[in-house]
Structure formats: C-alpha cells, structure tokens
Amino acid sequence: EVQLAQSGPEVRKPGESLKMSCRASGYNFNNYWIGWVRQKPGKGLEWLGIVYPSDSDTRYSPSFQGQVTISADRSTTTAYLQFHSLKASDTAIYYCARHLGDCSTVSCYFDSWGQGALVTVST
Amino acid sequence: SYELTQPPSVSVSPGQTARITCSAPSFPKEFGNWYQQKPGQAPVLIIYQDTKRPSGVPERFSGSNSGTTVTLMIRGVQAEDEADYFCQSGDRSRRFGVFGGGTKLTVL
C-alpha cells in the first residue's frame, strides 16, 4: 500500500525559511515522480512541482518557479518542499502526492496523497 | 496562461445524475483527471486519463472528453458524494500540471 507521511504543522514568521518533508513507503520510490500541491484556506488546489527521485529531475509550475525548491532523498525515500523566504500569502495546507508521468508525455496525475500539512506564516 | 475552467457549483437531488464540466482549449490533445475532496480531507483521484477509474472508486463515477471539455458524471448521486471536485491536466509543451478552480457539488 502506498503511504505518504508528511511532517507536522509549522508556524513561521515572514522572511523565515522552511523545509517540509514527505516520507514515502509501499512502492519503489525511485521509479515514480513525487510532487507538491498547495491549498490556501477555503480555496482550490495549485500544482507546485514534481521531482523524479532516481535522477532528481524537477518540473515546476511557472507560478512557483524560483519561489520553492523541491527535492528528494533516495536513501530515506523522502521528498522535500523548501521555502527560502516565506510570505504571509504562503499560508496554506501543502500536500505531497505520488505523480504518474512528467507532464511531457500523454498524461500526468497524482494517484496517492499525503495527509497534508498546514503552514502558517504570521508576525 | 494555461487554465482549466469549472463551474463554481453544481446542485443535484439524490438519485439524479450530476455533470461537472472542465474546459480548456488543450483538451483535444491532453487528458483530463478528476479528484474528489471532502472537508478536512486530502483529495482522492477518482478519474484519470479522461475515462479510467482507480480501483475502489464506485462505478457511478465516470468521465468523458468531447474535445475542449472533459466531463465528470456521477449517476445516482448519493449524499456522501457531496464534496469539492477538481479537474487537472498537464501542459505537455511546458511540462507542468494545472488544476481547475474546483466545483462544489451540493446534494439537495
């Protein structure tokens, strides 16, 4: 069974950095893309980006390119989402999810999701 | 920019058929996928590659692609189907994914 266990809720001040984690189990971590989705309070889903653990290839939404860094550690089967300088507008729930395809082929979609982690950025 | 357009809300009576649309100029060559999200829960994939249903998803959920619109159909709607539904696709030319704005399904 695919399982994605995310790190817990975080509270940060504007300008601070943050690295969130997502531990994967139940499948071959190296052979699937894994990515991140943002959901602001009461709003819709936003596709942030994905990483392929086998070679660390990444894809980012143009809206998030340069704003976050997505990475993966094969030795611990863990994916990461890193913020360099948080803003209040980054307050949201962040989901990690396993991603089928890299969006350069016929289809791409998330088939298994983590439980989500709330990030609150406030003074 | 690459956008998927969904109606904000759809209402249906129990036992009826709900249709939720998602429009984009790219759909003739891109696949559409659908997710269900209930309050306080993570999204769940219910349709992928326009028409395929993951194991465990009830047969009353189905999908179609008619060119510039993909449609999620829920036959015999039940109270438990009340949720937010999001379509999603990929932009092959620039290699990233995108979600529609979401549709709140209300079961009257």
Coordinates of C-alpha atoms in Angstrom, one line a residue:
Chain A
E1 CA 0.0 0.0 0.0
V2 CA 1.4 3.4 -1.0
Q3 CA 1.8 5.6 2.1
L4 CA 3.0 9.2 2.2
A5 CA 3.6 10.6 5.7
Q6 CA 4.1 14.3 5.9
S7 CA 5.8 16.3 8.6
G8 CA 3.6 18.2 11.0
P9 CA 2.1 21.8 11.1
E10 CA 4.5 24.7 11.0
V11 CA 4.3 28.3 12.2
R12 CA 6.9 30.7 10.8
K13 CA 7.4 34.5 10.6
P14 CA 7.6 36.3 7.2
G15 CA 11.1 36.1 5.8
E16 CA 11.9 32.8 7.5
S17 CA 12.8 29.6 5.7
L18 CA 11.1 26.2 5.9
K19 CA 11.8 22.7 4.7
M20 CA 8.8 20.3 4.8
S21 CA 9.1 16.5 4.4
C22 CA 7.1 13.7 3.0
R23 CA 8.2 10.1 3.7
A24 CA 7.1 7.6 1.1
S25 CA 6.7 3.8 1.6
G26 CA 4.9 0.9 0.0
Y27 CA 6.4 1.3 -3.5
N28 CA 9.7 1.8 -5.4
F29 CA 10.4 5.4 -4.5
N30 CA 13.0 5.8 -7.4
N31 CA 10.5 4.9 -10.1
Y32 CA 7.8 7.5 -9.6
W33 CA 7.6 11.2 -9.7
I34 CA 6.5 12.8 -6.4
G35 CA 5.2 16.3 -6.0
W36 CA 3.5 19.0 -4.0
V37 CA 0.2 20.8 -4.1
R38 CA -0.9 24.0 -2.3
Q39 CA -4.3 24.7 -1.0
K40 CA -4.9 28.1 0.6
P41 CA -7.7 28.4 3.2
G42 CA -11.1 27.9 1.5
K43 CA -9.5 27.8 -2.0
G44 CA -8.7 25.4 -4.7
L45 CA -5.7 23.2 -5.5
E46 CA -2.5 24.5 -7.0
W47 CA 0.2 22.3 -8.7
L48 CA 3.6 23.4 -7.4
G49 CA 6.0 20.9 -8.9
I50 CA 7.4 17.4 -9.0
V51 CA 10.7 15.6 -8.6
Y52 CA 11.9 12.3 -10.0
P53 CA 14.0 10.7 -7.2
S54 CA 16.1 8.5 -9.4
D55 CA 17.9 11.4 -11.1
S56 CA 16.5 14.5 -9.1
D57 CA 14.9 15.9 -12.3
T58 CA 12.4 18.5 -11.4
R59 CA 9.4 20.3 -13.0
Y60 CA 7.9 23.5 -11.6
S61 CA 4.7 25.4 -12.3
P62 CA 5.7 28.8 -13.8
S63 CA 3.8 30.4 -10.9
F64 CA 6.2 28.7 -8.3
Q65 CA 9.5 28.6 -10.2
G66 CA 12.1 30.3 -8.1
Q67 CA 9.8 30.5 -5.1
V68 CA 10.3 27.0 -3.8
T69 CA 12.7 24.1 -4.2
I70 CA 11.5 20.5 -4.5
S71 CA 14.0 17.7 -3.8
A72 CA 14.2 14.0 -2.9
D73 CA 16.5 11.8 -0.8
R74 CA 16.6 8.3 -2.2
S75 CA 18.3 6.9 0.9
T76 CA 15.4 7.9 3.2
T77 CA 12.6 7.8 0.5
T78 CA 11.7 11.3 1.5
A79 CA 10.6 14.2 -0.7
Y80 CA 11.1 17.8 0.4
L81 CA 9.5 21.2 -0.2
Q82 CA 11.7 24.1 0.7
F83 CA 10.7 27.8 1.1
H84 CA 13.5 30.3 1.1
S85 CA 11.7 33.4 2.4
L86 CA 8.1 32.9 3.5
K87 CA 5.4 35.4 3.0
A88 CA 2.0 35.6 4.7
S89 CA 0.5 34.6 1.4
D90 CA 2.2 31.2 1.7
T91 CA -0.2 30.3 4.5
A92 CA -1.8 27.1 3.2
I93 CA -2.1 23.4 3.5
Y94 CA 0.6 21.6 1.5
Y95 CA 0.1 18.1 0.2
C96 CA 2.6 15.8 -1.2
A97 CA 1.4 13.2 -3.6
R98 CA 2.8 10.5 -5.9
H99 CA 2.7 11.7 -9.5
L100 CA 2.3 9.5 -12.6
G101 CA 4.1 10.9 -15.6
D102 CA 6.1 14.1 -16.0
C103 CA 3.6 16.1 -18.0
S104 CA 5.7 15.9 -21.1
T105 CA 4.0 12.7 -22.2
V106 CA 0.4 11.8 -22.7
S107 CA -0.9 12.2 -19.2
C108 CA 0.1 13.2 -15.7
Y109 CA -1.8 13.0 -12.5
F110 CA -1.5 12.4 -8.7
D111 CA -2.6 8.9 -7.6
S112 CA -1.8 8.8 -3.9
W113 CA -1.8 11.7 -1.4
G114 CA -0.3 12.5 1.9
Q115 CA -2.4 13.8 4.8
G116 CA -1.4 17.5 4.2
A117 CA 0.5 19.9 6.5
L118 CA -0.7 23.3 7.5
V119 CA 1.9 26.1 7.2
T120 CA 1.0 29.4 8.9
V121 CA 3.1 32.5 8.2
S122 CA 2.3 35.3 10.5
T123 CA 4.0 38.0 12.6
Chain B
S1 CA -1.6 31.1 -19.4
Y2 CA -2.9 27.5 -19.2
E3 CA -6.3 27.5 -17.4
L4 CA -8.9 24.9 -16.8
T5 CA -12.4 26.4 -16.3
Q6 CA -15.0 24.7 -14.0
P7 CA -18.4 26.0 -12.8
P8 CA -18.1 27.0 -9.1
S9 CA -21.1 25.0 -8.0
V10 CA -23.5 22.2 -9.1
S11 CA -26.6 21.1 -7.3
V12 CA -28.5 17.8 -7.7
S13 CA -31.1 15.8 -5.9
P14 CA -30.3 12.4 -4.6
G15 CA -30.6 9.7 -7.2
Q16 CA -30.2 12.1 -10.1
T17 CA -27.2 12.5 -12.4
A18 CA -24.6 15.2 -11.7
R19 CA -22.4 16.5 -14.6
I20 CA -19.4 18.7 -13.8
T21 CA -17.5 20.2 -16.7
C22 CA -14.0 21.4 -17.2
S23 CA -13.0 23.4 -20.2
A24 CA -9.7 24.2 -21.9
P25 CA -8.5 24.7 -25.5
S26 CA -5.9 21.9 -24.9
F27 CA -8.3 19.1 -24.2
P28 CA -8.3 17.7 -27.8
K29 CA -4.7 16.5 -27.2
E30 CA -4.4 16.4 -23.4
F31 CA -6.1 14.1 -20.9
G32 CA -8.3 15.2 -18.0
N33 CA -8.2 13.8 -14.5
W34 CA -10.6 14.3 -11.6
Y35 CA -10.2 14.5 -7.8
Q36 CA -12.8 14.4 -5.0
Q37 CA -12.1 16.4 -1.8
K38 CA -14.3 16.2 1.2
P39 CA -14.0 18.8 4.0
G40 CA -10.9 18.4 6.1
Q41 CA -9.5 15.5 3.9
A42 CA -6.9 15.2 1.3
P43 CA -8.0 14.9 -2.4
V44 CA -8.7 11.5 -3.8
L45 CA -8.2 10.6 -7.5
I46 CA -11.5 9.3 -9.0
I47 CA -10.9 9.5 -12.8
Y48 CA -7.7 9.5 -14.7
Q49 CA -6.9 9.7 -18.4
D50 CA -10.4 11.0 -19.2
T51 CA -12.3 7.8 -18.5
K52 CA -10.4 5.4 -16.3
R53 CA -11.4 4.7 -12.7
P54 CA -8.9 3.7 -10.0
S55 CA -9.8 0.5 -8.1
G56 CA -12.2 1.2 -5.2
V57 CA -14.0 4.1 -7.0
P58 CA -17.7 3.3 -7.4
E59 CA -18.9 2.7 -10.9
R60 CA -21.4 5.6 -10.7
F61 CA -18.4 7.9 -11.3
S62 CA -17.4 8.2 -15.0
G63 CA -15.6 10.6 -17.2
S64 CA -15.6 11.7 -20.9
N65 CA -13.7 14.0 -23.2
S66 CA -15.5 15.7 -26.0
G67 CA -12.8 17.9 -27.5
T68 CA -12.3 21.1 -25.5
T69 CA -14.3 19.9 -22.5
V70 CA -13.9 17.0 -20.1
T71 CA -16.9 16.0 -18.0
L72 CA -17.3 14.1 -14.7
M73 CA -20.6 12.3 -14.5
I74 CA -22.0 10.9 -11.2
R75 CA -25.0 8.7 -11.8
G76 CA -27.4 8.0 -8.9
V77 CA -25.9 10.7 -6.7
Q78 CA -25.7 9.9 -3.0
A79 CA -25.5 12.2 0.0
E80 CA -21.9 11.0 0.5
D81 CA -20.9 12.4 -2.9
E82 CA -21.3 16.0 -1.6
A83 CA -17.7 17.4 -2.0
D84 CA -15.5 19.6 -4.0
Y85 CA -14.4 18.2 -7.4
F86 CA -11.2 19.4 -9.2
C87 CA -10.2 18.6 -12.7
Q88 CA -6.5 18.5 -13.6
S89 CA -4.4 18.2 -16.7
G90 CA -0.9 18.7 -18.0
D91 CA 0.7 21.2 -20.3
R92 CA 3.0 18.9 -22.5
S93 CA 4.7 21.8 -24.2
R94 CA 6.0 23.3 -21.0
R95 CA 5.9 20.2 -18.8
F96 CA 3.8 21.1 -15.8
G97 CA 0.4 20.3 -14.4
V98 CA -2.5 22.5 -13.6
F99 CA -5.8 22.3 -11.7
G100 CA -9.2 23.7 -12.4
G101 CA -10.7 26.1 -9.9
G102 CA -13.0 23.4 -8.4
T103 CA -16.7 22.7 -8.3
K104 CA -18.7 22.3 -5.1
L105 CA -21.3 19.6 -5.5
T106 CA -24.3 20.0 -3.3
V107 CA -26.8 17.2 -2.9
L108 CA -30.1 18.7 -2.2

